[in-house]
Amino acid sequence: MVAVEDSVVVVTGGRRGLGAAIVDELLRRGARKVYATAREDYVDERPNVVTRRLEVTSERSIAELAAAATDAEIVINNAGILLPGALLTAEMNDVSTTFDVNVFGPLRVTRAFAPILASHGGGAVVNVHSVLAWLGGSGAYGASKAAIWSVTNSLRTELAEQRTQVLGVHAGFIDTDMVSAIPLPKTAPADVAQRILDALEAGANEVLTDDATAQAKAALSGPVENLTFALSH
């Protein structure tokens, strides 16, 4: 269990959408410093925010971030991409890129920061998943989120010895640019950020951020043909 107040936090994908809402909520709860990353340079003039350029597909970029953020106590792996397309028809490069960002990106970041977190007593890692991890028909994005769910569960076991909390976030559709074309009810990013940090400070291993996600998880024990969803192809 960790406390956000007076903590130092890394948030990947912290410039917009859910990441920006998480940064805002961290500051509201009294975080001492937030390293907010994006693929491009940007400016945030708030004194507690340090912006960093980060490419989660680059070992070198991640190593540079880790070298600059040796005081980090919490790492929130939020950065991700959604490239719509069916698995049988999407460009394989798009499928590969989706996995490189959504699965191997958080794994690379966690591997780089695990020793740093251990040096501060364990800290925490937060990985953002998706309800689409459990729903067939969501293409490479859903498959990548299913993979990072499994990665998160394994990391929780591997990092237990160094007392690092690992929180998996299962989120439904959040009102961000990424899913703006999907005509379904969405949750405000600020509400999701609050639920994530509530779960983190409660010492939870997993959080379901909305009713639809809770219903989807409950359905996992039912007929597999009910676990479907169609992203636009």
mmCIF file of C-alpha atoms in Angstrom:
data_model
loop_
_atom_site.group_PDB
_atom_site.id
_atom_site.type_symbol
_atom_site.label_atom_id
_atom_site.label_comp_id
_atom_site.label_asym_id
_atom_site.label_seq_id
_atom_site.Cartn_x
_atom_site.Cartn_y
_atom_site.Cartn_z
ATOM 1 C CA MET A 1 0.000 0.000 0.000
ATOM 2 C CA VAL A 2 1.378 3.395 -0.962
ATOM 3 C CA ALA A 3 0.332 6.974 -0.267
ATOM 4 C CA VAL A 4 0.161 9.515 -3.064
ATOM 5 C CA GLU A 5 0.764 12.477 -0.777
ATOM 6 C CA ASP A 6 4.427 13.573 -0.932
ATOM 7 C CA SER A 7 5.229 10.812 -3.443
ATOM 8 C CA VAL A 8 7.183 10.961 -6.706
ATOM 9 C CA VAL A 9 5.309 9.472 -9.642
ATOM 10 C CA VAL A 10 6.027 8.658 -13.287
ATOM 11 C CA VAL A 11 3.022 8.773 -15.636
ATOM 12 C CA THR A 12 3.545 7.632 -19.214
ATOM 13 C CA GLY A 13 1.221 9.219 -21.716
ATOM 14 C CA GLY A 14 0.626 12.038 -19.270
ATOM 15 C CA ARG A 15 -0.076 14.835 -21.714
ATOM 16 C CA ARG A 16 -3.679 14.119 -22.670
ATOM 17 C CA GLY A 17 -6.724 11.988 -21.992
ATOM 18 C CA LEU A 18 -6.631 9.672 -19.015
ATOM 19 C CA GLY A 19 -2.942 10.364 -18.431
ATOM 20 C CA ALA A 20 -3.551 14.092 -18.022
ATOM 21 C CA ALA A 21 -6.427 13.360 -15.640
ATOM 22 C CA ILE A 22 -4.168 11.093 -13.585
ATOM 23 C CA VAL A 23 -1.543 13.837 -13.364
ATOM 24 C CA ASP A 24 -4.210 16.294 -12.199
ATOM 25 C CA GLU A 25 -5.505 13.873 -9.556
ATOM 26 C CA LEU A 26 -1.995 13.094 -8.310
ATOM 27 C CA LEU A 27 -1.359 16.786 -7.763
ATOM 28 C CA ARG A 28 -4.734 17.220 -6.076
ATOM 29 C CA ARG A 29 -3.746 14.487 -3.625
ATOM 30 C CA GLY A 30 -0.441 16.136 -2.835
ATOM 31 C CA ALA A 31 2.135 14.321 -4.951
ATOM 32 C CA ARG A 32 5.520 15.969 -4.491
ATOM 33 C CA LYS A 33 6.637 15.493 -8.088
ATOM 34 C CA VAL A 34 5.100 14.015 -11.226
ATOM 35 C CA TYR A 35 7.174 13.044 -14.243
ATOM 36 C CA ALA A 36 4.644 13.296 -17.084
ATOM 37 C CA THR A 37 5.776 11.830 -20.381
ATOM 38 C CA ALA A 38 4.691 12.113 -23.992
ATOM 39 C CA ARG A 39 6.104 11.149 -27.374
ATOM 40 C CA GLU A 40 6.710 14.813 -28.137
ATOM 41 C CA ASP A 41 8.167 17.685 -26.123
ATOM 42 C CA TYR A 42 5.608 19.810 -24.307
ATOM 43 C CA VAL A 43 5.400 22.320 -21.480
ATOM 44 C CA ASP A 44 3.484 22.093 -18.209
ATOM 45 C CA GLU A 45 4.178 25.135 -16.061
ATOM 46 C CA ARG A 46 2.956 23.654 -12.785
ATOM 47 C CA PRO A 47 5.937 23.528 -10.401
ATOM 48 C CA ASN A 48 5.382 19.903 -9.359
ATOM 49 C CA VAL A 49 5.299 18.570 -12.934
ATOM 50 C CA VAL A 50 8.417 17.575 -14.860
ATOM 51 C CA THR A 51 7.675 16.843 -18.506
ATOM 52 C CA ARG A 52 9.811 14.304 -20.342
ATOM 53 C CA ARG A 53 9.840 13.047 -23.895
ATOM 54 C CA LEU A 54 9.464 9.255 -23.947
ATOM 55 C CA GLU A 55 9.123 6.593 -26.603
ATOM 56 C CA VAL A 56 8.067 3.384 -24.865
ATOM 57 C CA THR A 57 9.314 1.294 -27.784
ATOM 58 C CA SER A 58 12.871 2.559 -27.239
ATOM 59 C CA GLU A 59 15.114 0.999 -24.595
ATOM 60 C CA ARG A 60 17.380 4.037 -24.818
ATOM 61 C CA SER A 61 14.537 6.512 -24.267
ATOM 62 C CA ILE A 62 13.320 4.548 -21.253
ATOM 63 C CA ALA A 63 16.836 4.296 -19.818
ATOM 64 C CA GLU A 64 17.205 8.069 -20.100
ATOM 65 C CA LEU A 65 13.936 8.564 -18.224
ATOM 66 C CA ALA A 66 14.965 6.124 -15.501
ATOM 67 C CA ALA A 67 18.310 7.890 -15.112
ATOM 68 C CA ALA A 68 16.505 11.212 -14.668
ATOM 69 C CA ALA A 69 13.821 9.842 -12.319
ATOM 70 C CA THR A 70 15.805 7.893 -9.742
ATOM 71 C CA ASP A 71 13.511 9.314 -7.049
ATOM 72 C CA ALA A 72 10.405 7.636 -8.509
ATOM 73 C CA GLU A 73 8.234 5.690 -6.074
ATOM 74 C CA ILE A 74 5.194 4.988 -8.266
ATOM 75 C CA VAL A 75 5.120 4.188 -11.989
ATOM 76 C CA ILE A 76 1.845 4.442 -13.911
ATOM 77 C CA ASN A 77 1.995 2.793 -17.337
ATOM 78 C CA ASN A 78 -0.783 4.600 -19.166
ATOM 79 C CA ALA A 79 0.646 5.206 -22.660
ATOM 80 C CA GLY A 80 -1.068 3.201 -25.373
ATOM 81 C CA ILE A 81 -2.361 3.229 -28.937
ATOM 82 C CA LEU A 82 -5.473 1.979 -30.717
ATOM 83 C CA LEU A 83 -5.155 1.142 -34.411
ATOM 84 C CA PRO A 84 -8.560 -0.234 -35.506
ATOM 85 C CA GLY A 85 -8.674 -3.277 -37.734
ATOM 86 C CA ALA A 86 -9.536 -6.955 -37.700
ATOM 87 C CA LEU A 87 -6.722 -9.379 -36.942
ATOM 88 C CA LEU A 88 -7.099 -11.071 -40.333
ATOM 89 C CA THR A 89 -7.048 -7.897 -42.404
ATOM 90 C CA ALA A 90 -5.042 -5.269 -40.502
ATOM 91 C CA GLU A 91 -1.517 -4.544 -41.659
ATOM 92 C CA MET A 92 0.843 -6.780 -39.707
ATOM 93 C CA ASN A 93 2.988 -3.736 -39.010
ATOM 94 C CA ASP A 94 0.016 -2.161 -37.209
ATOM 95 C CA VAL A 95 -0.527 -5.335 -35.184
ATOM 96 C CA SER A 96 3.166 -5.463 -34.271
ATOM 97 C CA THR A 97 3.237 -1.775 -33.347
ATOM 98 C CA THR A 98 0.167 -2.185 -31.147
ATOM 99 C CA PHE A 99 1.839 -4.965 -29.168
ATOM 100 C CA ASP A 100 5.144 -3.090 -29.042
ATOM 101 C CA VAL A 101 3.486 -0.056 -27.440
ATOM 102 C CA ASN A 102 0.703 -1.630 -25.367
ATOM 103 C CA VAL A 103 2.483 -4.750 -24.083
ATOM 104 C CA PHE A 104 6.231 -4.468 -24.416
ATOM 105 C CA GLY A 105 6.197 -0.745 -23.606
ATOM 106 C CA PRO A 106 4.876 -1.168 -20.050
ATOM 107 C CA LEU A 107 7.111 -4.194 -19.576
ATOM 108 C CA ARG A 108 10.198 -2.245 -20.656
ATOM 109 C CA VAL A 109 9.314 0.648 -18.350
ATOM 110 C CA THR A 110 8.664 -1.666 -15.407
ATOM 111 C CA ARG A 111 11.936 -3.541 -15.934
ATOM 112 C CA ALA A 112 13.827 -0.233 -15.975
ATOM 113 C CA PHE A 113 12.156 1.125 -12.846
ATOM 114 C CA ALA A 114 11.922 -2.024 -10.724
ATOM 115 C CA PRO A 115 15.369 -1.492 -9.125
ATOM 116 C CA ILE A 116 14.520 2.155 -8.465
ATOM 117 C CA LEU A 117 11.252 1.219 -6.774
ATOM 118 C CA ALA A 118 13.050 -1.418 -4.709
ATOM 119 C CA SER A 119 15.506 1.216 -3.494
ATOM 120 C CA HIS A 120 12.559 3.228 -2.147
ATOM 121 C CA GLY A 121 10.953 0.363 -0.259
ATOM 122 C CA GLY A 122 8.947 -1.191 -3.075
ATOM 123 C CA GLY A 123 6.553 1.482 -4.272
ATOM 124 C CA ALA A 124 3.988 0.600 -6.900
ATOM 125 C CA VAL A 125 3.424 -0.123 -10.574
ATOM 126 C CA VAL A 126 0.063 0.616 -12.197
ATOM 127 C CA ASN A 127 -0.792 -0.861 -15.611
ATOM 128 C CA VAL A 128 -3.824 0.355 -17.537
ATOM 129 C CA HIS A 129 -5.734 -2.459 -19.270
ATOM 130 C CA SER A 130 -9.104 -2.387 -21.031
ATOM 131 C CA VAL A 131 -12.450 -4.143 -20.911
ATOM 132 C CA LEU A 132 -11.663 -5.133 -24.504
ATOM 133 C CA ALA A 133 -9.085 -7.587 -23.138
ATOM 134 C CA TRP A 134 -12.069 -9.837 -22.413
ATOM 135 C CA LEU A 135 -14.086 -9.255 -25.594
ATOM 136 C CA GLY A 136 -13.404 -10.941 -28.908
ATOM 137 C CA GLY A 137 -13.730 -8.805 -32.026
ATOM 138 C CA SER A 138 -11.590 -5.948 -30.728
ATOM 139 C CA GLY A 139 -8.640 -6.724 -32.990
ATOM 140 C CA ALA A 140 -5.026 -6.159 -32.080
ATOM 141 C CA TYR A 141 -5.947 -3.617 -29.418
ATOM 142 C CA GLY A 142 -8.030 -6.069 -27.397
ATOM 143 C CA ALA A 143 -5.458 -8.808 -27.880
ATOM 144 C CA SER A 144 -2.698 -6.507 -26.655
ATOM 145 C CA LYS A 145 -4.716 -5.572 -23.581
ATOM 146 C CA ALA A 146 -5.315 -9.249 -22.827
ATOM 147 C CA ALA A 147 -1.565 -9.748 -23.048
ATOM 148 C CA ILE A 148 -0.730 -6.854 -20.730
ATOM 149 C CA TRP A 149 -3.291 -8.194 -18.235
ATOM 150 C CA SER A 150 -1.312 -11.439 -18.131
ATOM 151 C CA VAL A 151 1.970 -9.529 -17.916
ATOM 152 C CA THR A 152 0.611 -7.512 -14.986
ATOM 153 C CA ASN A 153 -0.381 -10.652 -13.099
ATOM 154 C CA SER A 154 3.074 -12.160 -13.600
ATOM 155 C CA LEU A 155 4.816 -8.934 -12.601
ATOM 156 C CA ARG A 156 2.777 -8.874 -9.402
ATOM 157 C CA THR A 157 4.217 -12.267 -8.495
ATOM 158 C CA GLU A 158 7.767 -11.405 -9.535
ATOM 159 C CA LEU A 159 7.810 -8.049 -7.724
ATOM 160 C CA ALA A 160 6.216 -9.298 -4.515
ATOM 161 C CA GLU A 161 9.578 -10.105 -2.949
ATOM 162 C CA GLN A 162 10.678 -6.475 -3.221
ATOM 163 C CA ARG A 163 7.288 -5.363 -1.827
ATOM 164 C CA THR A 164 6.152 -3.548 -4.965
ATOM 165 C CA GLN A 165 2.388 -3.208 -5.264
ATOM 166 C CA VAL A 166 1.166 -3.990 -8.798
ATOM 167 C CA LEU A 167 -2.263 -2.618 -9.671
ATOM 168 C CA GLY A 168 -4.093 -3.685 -12.821
ATOM 169 C CA VAL A 169 -6.652 -1.187 -14.094
ATOM 170 C CA HIS A 170 -9.542 -2.571 -16.136
ATOM 171 C CA ALA A 171 -11.235 0.378 -17.796
ATOM 172 C CA GLY A 172 -14.232 0.619 -20.064
ATOM 173 C CA PHE A 173 -14.713 3.373 -22.599
ATOM 174 C CA ILE A 174 -13.234 6.637 -21.347
ATOM 175 C CA ASP A 175 -14.245 9.965 -22.864
ATOM 176 C CA THR A 176 -10.991 10.642 -24.727
ATOM 177 C CA ASP A 177 -9.922 11.184 -28.327
ATOM 178 C CA MET A 178 -8.853 7.528 -28.614
ATOM 179 C CA VAL A 179 -12.426 6.196 -28.565
ATOM 180 C CA SER A 180 -14.337 9.272 -29.716
ATOM 181 C CA ALA A 181 -15.702 7.391 -32.748
ATOM 182 C CA ILE A 182 -17.254 4.593 -30.658
ATOM 183 C CA PRO A 183 -20.947 5.455 -30.043
ATOM 184 C CA LEU A 184 -21.228 4.025 -26.542
ATOM 185 C CA PRO A 185 -21.513 5.588 -23.059
ATOM 186 C CA LYS A 186 -18.180 6.762 -21.723
ATOM 187 C CA THR A 187 -16.747 7.622 -18.318
ATOM 188 C CA ALA A 188 -15.085 10.965 -17.622
ATOM 189 C CA PRO A 189 -11.274 10.684 -17.381
ATOM 190 C CA ALA A 190 -11.303 12.489 -14.021
ATOM 191 C CA ASP A 191 -13.641 9.870 -12.559
ATOM 192 C CA VAL A 192 -11.431 7.023 -13.780
ATOM 193 C CA ALA A 193 -8.308 8.713 -12.416
ATOM 194 C CA GLN A 194 -9.946 9.062 -9.016
ATOM 195 C CA ARG A 195 -10.927 5.384 -8.945
ATOM 196 C CA ILE A 196 -7.424 4.321 -9.936
ATOM 197 C CA LEU A 197 -5.770 6.301 -7.167
ATOM 198 C CA ASP A 198 -8.393 5.249 -4.621
ATOM 199 C CA ALA A 199 -7.539 1.623 -5.432
ATOM 200 C CA LEU A 200 -3.810 2.318 -5.332
ATOM 201 C CA GLU A 201 -3.990 3.898 -1.891
ATOM 202 C CA ALA A 202 -6.224 1.067 -0.657
ATOM 203 C CA GLY A 203 -3.522 -1.461 -1.553
ATOM 204 C CA ALA A 204 -5.639 -3.165 -4.216
ATOM 205 C CA ASN A 205 -4.272 -5.480 -6.890
ATOM 206 C CA GLU A 206 -7.043 -4.745 -9.373
ATOM 207 C CA VAL A 207 -9.676 -2.103 -10.044
ATOM 208 C CA LEU A 208 -12.699 -2.184 -12.355
ATOM 209 C CA THR A 209 -13.438 1.426 -13.187
ATOM 210 C CA ASP A 210 -17.076 1.182 -14.309
ATOM 211 C CA ASP A 211 -20.158 -1.033 -14.245
ATOM 212 C CA ALA A 212 -19.712 -2.273 -17.826
ATOM 213 C CA THR A 213 -16.244 -3.545 -17.010
ATOM 214 C CA ALA A 214 -17.490 -5.278 -13.871
ATOM 215 C CA GLN A 215 -20.216 -6.961 -15.917
ATOM 216 C CA ALA A 216 -17.708 -8.081 -18.549
ATOM 217 C CA LYS A 217 -15.440 -9.651 -15.959
ATOM 218 C CA ALA A 218 -18.371 -11.435 -14.337
ATOM 219 C CA ALA A 219 -19.276 -12.855 -17.748
ATOM 220 C CA LEU A 220 -15.892 -14.563 -18.135
ATOM 221 C CA SER A 221 -17.290 -17.679 -16.470
ATOM 222 C CA GLY A 222 -20.208 -17.808 -18.931
ATOM 223 C CA PRO A 223 -20.454 -18.924 -22.575
ATOM 224 C CA VAL A 224 -17.505 -17.686 -24.596
ATOM 225 C CA GLU A 225 -19.757 -16.644 -27.492
ATOM 226 C CA ASN A 226 -21.155 -13.897 -25.251
ATOM 227 C CA LEU A 227 -17.731 -12.259 -24.989
ATOM 228 C CA THR A 228 -17.765 -10.281 -28.220
ATOM 229 C CA PHE A 229 -17.444 -6.710 -29.371
ATOM 230 C CA ALA A 230 -16.880 -5.184 -32.799
ATOM 231 C CA LEU A 231 -14.492 -2.287 -33.243
ATOM 232 C CA SER A 232 -14.823 -0.447 -36.535
ATOM 233 C CA HIS A 233 -12.783 -2.209 -39.189
#
